[in-house]
Tab-separated table of C-alpha atoms in Angstrom:
chain	number	residue	atom	x	y	z
A	1	MET	CA	-71.247	-10.485	-0.403
A	2	LYS	CA	-69.838	-11.849	2.619
A	3	THR	CA	-66.330	-11.835	3.114
A	4	ARG	CA	-63.978	-14.344	4.441
A	5	LEU	CA	-61.324	-14.853	7.148
A	6	ILE	CA	-57.789	-14.021	5.470
A	7	ARG	CA	-55.006	-15.987	6.992
A	8	LEU	CA	-52.561	-14.893	4.096
A	9	VAL	CA	-49.967	-12.209	5.934
A	10	MET	CA	-48.281	-9.884	3.575
A	11	LEU	CA	-47.442	-6.887	5.651
A	12	THR	CA	-47.434	-6.759	9.585
A	13	PHE	CA	-47.343	-3.582	11.845
A	14	VAL	CA	-47.694	-2.997	15.642
A	15	PHE	CA	-49.027	0.281	17.206
A	16	VAL	CA	-49.581	1.067	20.402
A	17	PHE	CA	-52.663	3.120	21.094
A	18	GLY	CA	-51.659	6.099	24.125
A	19	PHE	CA	-48.654	8.026	24.550
A	20	ARG	CA	-45.644	6.102	25.673
A	21	SER	CA	-42.329	6.446	26.503
A	22	ALA	CA	-39.521	5.199	23.939
A	23	HIS	CA	-37.824	1.848	24.719
A	24	ALA	CA	-34.285	0.718	23.940
A	25	GLN	CA	-34.223	-1.637	20.783
A	26	TYR	CA	-32.869	-4.737	21.230
A	27	PRO	CA	-31.735	-7.136	18.008
A	28	TRP	CA	-33.409	-10.117	17.470
A	29	GLU	CA	-32.044	-13.670	17.117
A	30	GLY	CA	-33.274	-16.872	15.675
A	31	ALA	CA	-34.812	-19.366	17.986
A	32	GLY	CA	-34.567	-22.213	15.262
A	33	ALA	CA	-37.675	-25.031	15.334
A	34	PRO	CA	-37.695	-28.523	14.586
A	35	GLY	CA	-39.533	-28.862	11.121
A	36	ARG	CA	-40.590	-26.184	8.782
A	37	VAL	CA	-42.730	-23.417	9.779
A	38	LEU	CA	-45.119	-22.105	7.221
A	39	PHE	CA	-46.977	-19.808	9.883
A	40	ILE	CA	-47.480	-19.651	13.846
A	41	GLU	CA	-51.245	-18.951	14.742
A	42	GLN	CA	-50.195	-18.684	18.643
A	43	PHE	CA	-47.838	-18.616	21.256
A	44	TYR	CA	-48.813	-19.516	24.579
A	45	ASN	CA	-46.782	-19.280	27.779
A	46	ASP	CA	-47.214	-21.684	30.397
A	47	THR	CA	-46.070	-20.336	33.674
A	48	ILE	CA	-46.514	-23.200	35.821
A	49	GLU	CA	-44.313	-25.975	33.625
A	50	ASP	CA	-41.869	-22.835	32.789
A	51	CYS	CA	-42.266	-23.300	28.986
A	52	MET	CA	-43.675	-21.880	25.682
A	53	TYR	CA	-45.954	-23.684	23.312
A	54	ALA	CA	-46.683	-22.900	19.501
A	55	VAL	CA	-49.126	-23.928	17.318
A	56	GLY	CA	-50.091	-23.368	13.612
A	57	GLN	CA	-48.772	-25.167	10.315
A	58	ILE	CA	-45.541	-26.965	11.539
A	59	ASP	CA	-44.803	-29.883	9.537
A	60	LEU	CA	-42.379	-32.081	10.887
A	61	ASN	CA	-41.348	-33.532	7.254
A	62	SER	CA	-40.399	-29.956	5.830
A	63	ASP	CA	-42.630	-30.698	3.045
A	64	PHE	CA	-45.661	-28.256	3.593
A	65	VAL	CA	-47.608	-31.288	4.021
A	66	ILE	CA	-50.207	-30.612	6.553
A	67	ASN	CA	-51.023	-34.390	7.697
A	68	ASP	CA	-47.751	-34.290	9.632
A	69	ASN	CA	-48.394	-31.282	11.603
A	70	THR	CA	-46.993	-30.861	15.305
A	71	VAL	CA	-47.264	-28.857	18.552
A	72	LEU	CA	-44.029	-27.293	19.461
A	73	ARG	CA	-42.687	-26.883	23.189
A	74	TYR	CA	-39.691	-24.848	24.188
A	75	ARG	CA	-38.152	-25.297	27.275
A	76	ASN	CA	-35.179	-25.064	29.245
A	77	SER	CA	-33.914	-23.385	25.520
A	78	VAL	CA	-34.709	-26.516	23.613
A	79	TRP	CA	-37.564	-27.213	21.233
A	80	ASP	CA	-39.250	-30.591	21.316
A	81	THR	CA	-42.514	-31.911	19.275
A	82	LEU	CA	-45.866	-33.151	20.891
A	83	GLY	CA	-47.713	-35.355	18.674
A	84	ILE	CA	-48.188	-35.418	14.785
A	85	PHE	CA	-52.056	-34.123	14.029
A	86	ASP	CA	-53.360	-34.684	10.331
A	87	ASN	CA	-54.134	-31.084	9.984
A	88	ARG	CA	-53.460	-27.519	11.414
A	89	THR	CA	-53.655	-26.651	14.982
A	90	LEU	CA	-55.000	-23.093	15.306
A	91	SER	CA	-55.173	-22.590	19.393
A	92	ILE	CA	-53.931	-23.757	22.777
A	93	ILE	CA	-54.609	-23.119	26.458
A	94	LEU	CA	-53.817	-24.254	29.949
A	95	TRP	CA	-57.260	-25.050	31.575
A	96	HIS	CA	-57.429	-26.116	35.342
A	97	ASP	CA	-53.666	-27.912	34.860
A	98	THR	CA	-54.731	-29.532	31.782
A	99	LEU	CA	-53.277	-28.303	28.217
A	100	VAL	CA	-55.849	-28.199	25.566
A	101	VAL	CA	-55.309	-27.761	21.672
A	102	GLY	CA	-57.998	-26.893	19.330
A	103	GLY	CA	-57.952	-27.211	15.465
A	104	GLY	CA	-58.966	-28.641	12.041
A	105	PHE	CA	-57.548	-31.888	12.964
A	106	THR	CA	-59.118	-35.253	13.471
A	107	THR	CA	-56.238	-37.301	14.519
A	108	VAL	CA	-53.139	-36.980	17.001
A	109	SER	CA	-50.446	-39.690	17.301
A	110	GLY	CA	-53.234	-42.289	15.679
A	111	LEU	CA	-55.909	-41.208	18.207
A	112	ALA	CA	-59.024	-40.104	17.053
A	113	ALA	CA	-59.717	-36.364	18.437
A	114	GLU	CA	-62.018	-34.560	16.330
A	115	GLY	CA	-61.447	-30.661	16.526
A	116	ILE	CA	-60.003	-30.666	20.362
A	117	VAL	CA	-57.632	-32.686	22.385
A	118	CYS	CA	-56.180	-32.570	25.617
A	119	TYR	CA	-52.643	-33.420	26.425
A	120	ALA	CA	-51.892	-34.820	30.435
A	121	ASN	CA	-49.338	-36.844	32.314
A	122	GLY	CA	-47.482	-36.953	29.016
A	123	GLN	CA	-49.963	-38.285	26.523
A	124	TRP	CA	-52.624	-37.073	24.488
A	125	HIS	CA	-56.474	-37.521	25.155
A	126	PRO	CA	-59.645	-36.970	23.579
A	127	TYR	CA	-61.500	-34.180	24.968
A	128	GLY	CA	-65.001	-33.862	23.095
A	129	VAL	CA	-65.589	-34.539	19.471
A	130	ILE	CA	-66.220	-30.711	17.320
A	131	PRO	CA	-66.694	-31.686	13.752
A	132	GLY	CA	-67.142	-29.331	10.661
A	133	GLY	CA	-64.213	-27.132	10.508
A	134	GLY	CA	-62.859	-27.562	13.924
A	135	VAL	CA	-61.862	-25.014	16.522
A	136	PHE	CA	-60.701	-21.604	15.638
A	137	LYS	CA	-59.920	-20.218	19.140
A	138	LEU	CA	-59.892	-21.076	22.780
A	139	ARG	CA	-60.729	-18.705	25.242
A	140	VAL	CA	-61.009	-18.623	29.265
A	141	VAL	CA	-63.524	-16.192	30.552
A	142	ASN	CA	-64.533	-15.816	34.044
A	143	ASP	CA	-62.902	-19.306	34.640
A	144	GLU	CA	-64.907	-20.874	32.062
A	145	LEU	CA	-63.262	-22.352	29.245
A	146	TYR	CA	-64.793	-21.675	25.639
A	147	ALA	CA	-64.341	-23.191	22.239
A	148	LEU	CA	-64.958	-21.140	18.862
A	149	GLY	CA	-65.034	-22.084	15.293
A	150	SER	CA	-67.296	-22.956	12.543
A	151	PHE	CA	-68.695	-26.119	13.948
A	152	THR	CA	-72.277	-27.002	13.954
A	153	SER	CA	-72.445	-29.906	16.381
A	154	ILE	CA	-70.416	-30.708	19.355
A	155	ASP	CA	-70.549	-34.083	21.275
A	156	GLY	CA	-73.323	-35.403	18.903
A	157	HIS	CA	-75.798	-32.313	19.685
A	158	ALA	CA	-76.292	-29.112	18.069
A	159	CYS	CA	-73.991	-26.222	18.600
A	160	ARG	CA	-73.119	-23.066	16.437
A	161	GLY	CA	-69.746	-21.879	16.508
A	162	VAL	CA	-69.655	-21.466	20.520
A	163	ALA	CA	-69.497	-23.963	23.353
A	164	LYS	CA	-68.605	-24.040	27.077
A	165	ARG	CA	-67.147	-26.645	28.882
A	166	ASP	CA	-69.159	-28.067	31.582
A	167	GLY	CA	-67.573	-30.812	34.096
A	168	SER	CA	-66.996	-33.420	31.790
A	169	GLU	CA	-68.826	-31.974	28.301
A	170	TRP	CA	-69.265	-29.559	26.211
A	171	VAL	CA	-72.367	-27.528	25.994
A	172	ASN	CA	-74.053	-25.213	23.696
A	173	VAL	CA	-74.234	-21.153	24.268
A	174	GLY	CA	-76.912	-20.264	22.360
A	175	LEU	CA	-78.110	-20.705	19.032
A	176	PHE	CA	-78.372	-18.873	15.817
A	177	SER	CA	-78.992	-18.957	11.983
A	178	ASP	CA	-76.767	-17.906	9.244
A	179	PRO	CA	-77.623	-18.907	5.933
A	180	ASP	CA	-74.483	-17.761	4.710
A	181	GLY	CA	-72.027	-19.927	6.998
A	182	PHE	CA	-70.221	-18.067	9.733
A	183	ILE	CA	-66.604	-18.246	12.029
A	184	LEU	CA	-66.461	-17.057	15.378
A	185	VAL	CA	-62.879	-16.764	16.450
A	186	ASP	CA	-63.068	-14.900	19.900
A	187	ILE	CA	-64.886	-14.333	22.968
A	188	LEU	CA	-64.771	-12.155	26.141
A	189	SER	CA	-67.091	-10.384	28.914
A	190	TYR	CA	-67.769	-6.945	28.735
A	191	ASN	CA	-70.420	-5.191	30.772
A	192	GLY	CA	-71.275	-8.321	32.342
A	193	ALA	CA	-72.135	-9.791	28.979
A	194	LEU	CA	-70.548	-12.299	26.395
A	195	ILE	CA	-69.713	-10.686	23.409
A	196	ALA	CA	-67.969	-12.861	20.384
A	197	CYS	CA	-66.900	-11.952	16.763
A	198	GLY	CA	-65.989	-13.168	13.473
A	199	ASP	CA	-67.639	-13.451	10.397
A	200	VAL	CA	-70.964	-13.858	11.269
A	201	SER	CA	-74.263	-12.567	10.452
A	202	PRO	CA	-77.009	-14.101	13.078
A	203	ASP	CA	-79.949	-12.075	11.513
A	204	GLY	CA	-78.620	-13.410	7.914
A	205	ASP	CA	-77.695	-9.788	6.306
A	206	GLU	CA	-74.383	-7.969	6.292
A	207	ASP	CA	-74.153	-6.728	9.772
A	208	GLY	CA	-72.885	-8.576	12.267
A	209	GLY	CA	-69.419	-9.597	12.974
A	210	VAL	CA	-69.429	-8.576	16.528
A	211	ILE	CA	-72.315	-10.303	18.414
A	212	ARG	CA	-73.617	-10.000	22.147
A	213	PHE	CA	-75.418	-13.126	24.087
A	214	ASP	CA	-78.140	-12.186	26.061
A	215	GLY	CA	-78.789	-15.576	28.096
A	216	ASN	CA	-80.621	-17.217	25.201
A	217	SER	CA	-79.999	-15.756	21.900
A	218	TRP	CA	-77.277	-14.184	20.086
A	219	THR	CA	-77.802	-10.429	18.168
A	220	PRO	CA	-75.485	-7.769	16.732
A	221	LEU	CA	-73.820	-5.374	19.163
A	222	GLY	CA	-74.748	-1.815	18.819
A	223	GLY	CA	-76.009	-2.956	15.086
A	224	GLY	CA	-72.790	-4.850	14.688
A	225	ILE	CA	-70.294	-4.528	12.037
A	226	VAL	CA	-71.426	-3.428	8.512
A	227	GLY	CA	-70.119	-5.324	5.423
A	228	GLY	CA	-67.104	-6.732	7.417
A	229	GLN	CA	-65.892	-9.150	10.080
A	230	GLY	CA	-64.147	-9.176	13.342
A	231	THR	CA	-61.339	-11.000	14.331
A	232	THR	CA	-60.173	-9.647	17.597
A	233	MET	CA	-61.409	-7.828	20.830
A	234	ALA	CA	-60.212	-6.560	23.860
A	235	VAL	CA	-61.355	-4.491	27.175
A	236	TYR	CA	-58.876	-1.183	27.352
A	237	LYS	CA	-60.186	1.934	29.986
A	238	GLY	CA	-63.820	0.566	30.301
A	239	GLU	CA	-64.272	0.255	26.454
A	240	LEU	CA	-64.622	-2.616	24.301
A	241	TYR	CA	-62.555	-2.552	20.941
A	242	VAL	CA	-63.181	-4.780	18.001
A	243	GLY	CA	-60.582	-5.224	15.137
A	244	GLY	CA	-61.157	-7.065	12.000
A	245	LEU	CA	-61.249	-6.363	8.515
A	246	PHE	CA	-64.312	-3.504	7.731
A	247	PRO	CA	-64.605	-0.239	5.670
A	248	ILE	CA	-64.892	3.195	7.075
A	249	GLY	CA	-68.134	4.949	6.156
A	250	PRO	CA	-70.829	2.717	6.765
A	251	ASN	CA	-68.634	1.968	10.068
A	252	PRO	CA	-66.950	4.756	12.381
A	253	GLY	CA	-63.462	3.281	11.896
A	254	LYS	CA	-61.574	1.348	9.536
A	255	SER	CA	-60.592	-2.078	10.896
A	256	ILE	CA	-60.962	-1.203	14.040
A	257	MET	CA	-63.532	0.679	16.548
A	258	ARG	CA	-64.350	1.089	20.241
A	259	TRP	CA	-67.646	0.366	21.950
A	260	ASN	CA	-68.751	2.425	24.954
A	261	GLY	CA	-71.622	0.745	25.960
A	262	MET	CA	-74.061	2.854	23.879
A	263	GLU	CA	-72.663	3.487	20.631
A	264	TRP	CA	-69.656	2.596	18.317
A	265	ARG	CA	-66.776	5.411	18.200
A	266	SER	CA	-63.666	5.547	15.869
A	267	LEU	CA	-59.703	5.524	16.845
A	268	GLY	CA	-58.832	8.686	14.976
A	269	ILE	CA	-57.691	7.905	11.346
A	270	GLY	CA	-57.246	4.196	11.714
A	271	PRO	CA	-54.649	2.141	9.677
A	272	GLN	CA	-53.638	3.691	6.699
A	273	ILE	CA	-51.240	3.509	3.699
A	274	ILE	CA	-47.933	5.544	3.744
A	275	ASN	CA	-49.537	8.356	1.841
A	276	GLY	CA	-52.340	8.926	4.390
A	277	SER	CA	-55.115	7.272	1.877
A	278	TYR	CA	-57.360	4.122	2.610
A	279	GLN	CA	-56.310	2.383	-0.789
A	280	TYR	CA	-55.513	-0.618	0.732
A	281	ASN	CA	-57.385	-2.723	3.353
A	282	TYR	CA	-56.216	-3.863	6.687
A	283	GLN	CA	-56.813	-6.904	8.803
A	284	MET	CA	-56.429	-6.385	12.660
A	285	GLU	CA	-55.214	-9.959	13.966
A	286	ASP	CA	-54.448	-8.896	17.695
A	287	LEU	CA	-55.142	-6.666	20.257
A	288	GLU	CA	-53.662	-6.849	23.346
A	289	VAL	CA	-53.427	-4.617	26.749
A	290	HIS	CA	-50.164	-4.386	28.354
A	291	ASP	CA	-48.099	-2.049	30.320
A	292	ASP	CA	-51.728	0.455	30.422
A	293	ALA	CA	-51.380	0.618	26.763
A	294	LEU	CA	-53.353	-1.208	23.925
A	295	CYS	CA	-51.245	-3.116	21.336
A	296	MET	CA	-52.253	-3.777	18.014
A	297	ARG	CA	-50.923	-5.978	15.188
A	298	TRP	CA	-52.637	-5.837	11.994
A	299	PHE	CA	-51.818	-6.905	8.004
A	300	GLN	CA	-52.109	-5.079	4.852
A	301	ILE	CA	-54.458	-7.019	2.160
A	302	ARG	CA	-53.632	-6.157	-1.476
């Protein structure tokens, strides 16, 4: 049975792969926020406007009802809110001087905006129509904007889980069948090819999780992930790292492994409980390369 992407955070850790010198520890301070924040899905630093955005489940009325969700903006040490969404906002990115937001919403401040919207000149504007679960992630790859999610159509034509912005419209990036449903959550370029990950099995079996686009169709990369799913990816020192929720045994690693262009390999022992066992499952949430180190964020699922 296929698993589904899990958003309930129980314990969160950070691990740096590689040998790094110790740095001074600084105390955290509360930043405050308007409304009530159940979770932050993404922070985004806008270096052009010198501000930071946050998206997730952030309700203005502090009642945990997601029909009054908002986007937070932090500028000059002050928080403000941008719009009232009727559902969660999940991803945000600056694309050619235009701020684009994706999620599971259908309106923003009374404007019809299904799944995706853009903010320009102080106002929200439609940016296509992406129904059926909306957009989970927005990514720029090779100076092109991609939207990923669980949708099966975009702007009225067939499109399964991944679309690319082409001028003023969205276009399909390969079609595949997955009778059990799918969610795509990340995409990047590796060795000249597009690689996407999520809860997906393009061949209709249990193998998938990370897939490669050959210009026409999507297939599991190197056989894919067995019995699990991918949630995040990064390229580090010439290899492709994929994190997610998957078991060790049928896969070289538990919840994280790397692809060198020929085969999947482990990263040593992988995330374990304090007693050194694999008693609990772990889901990788984020992989980032910073200061020549691969940084990881995951949580424990009991």
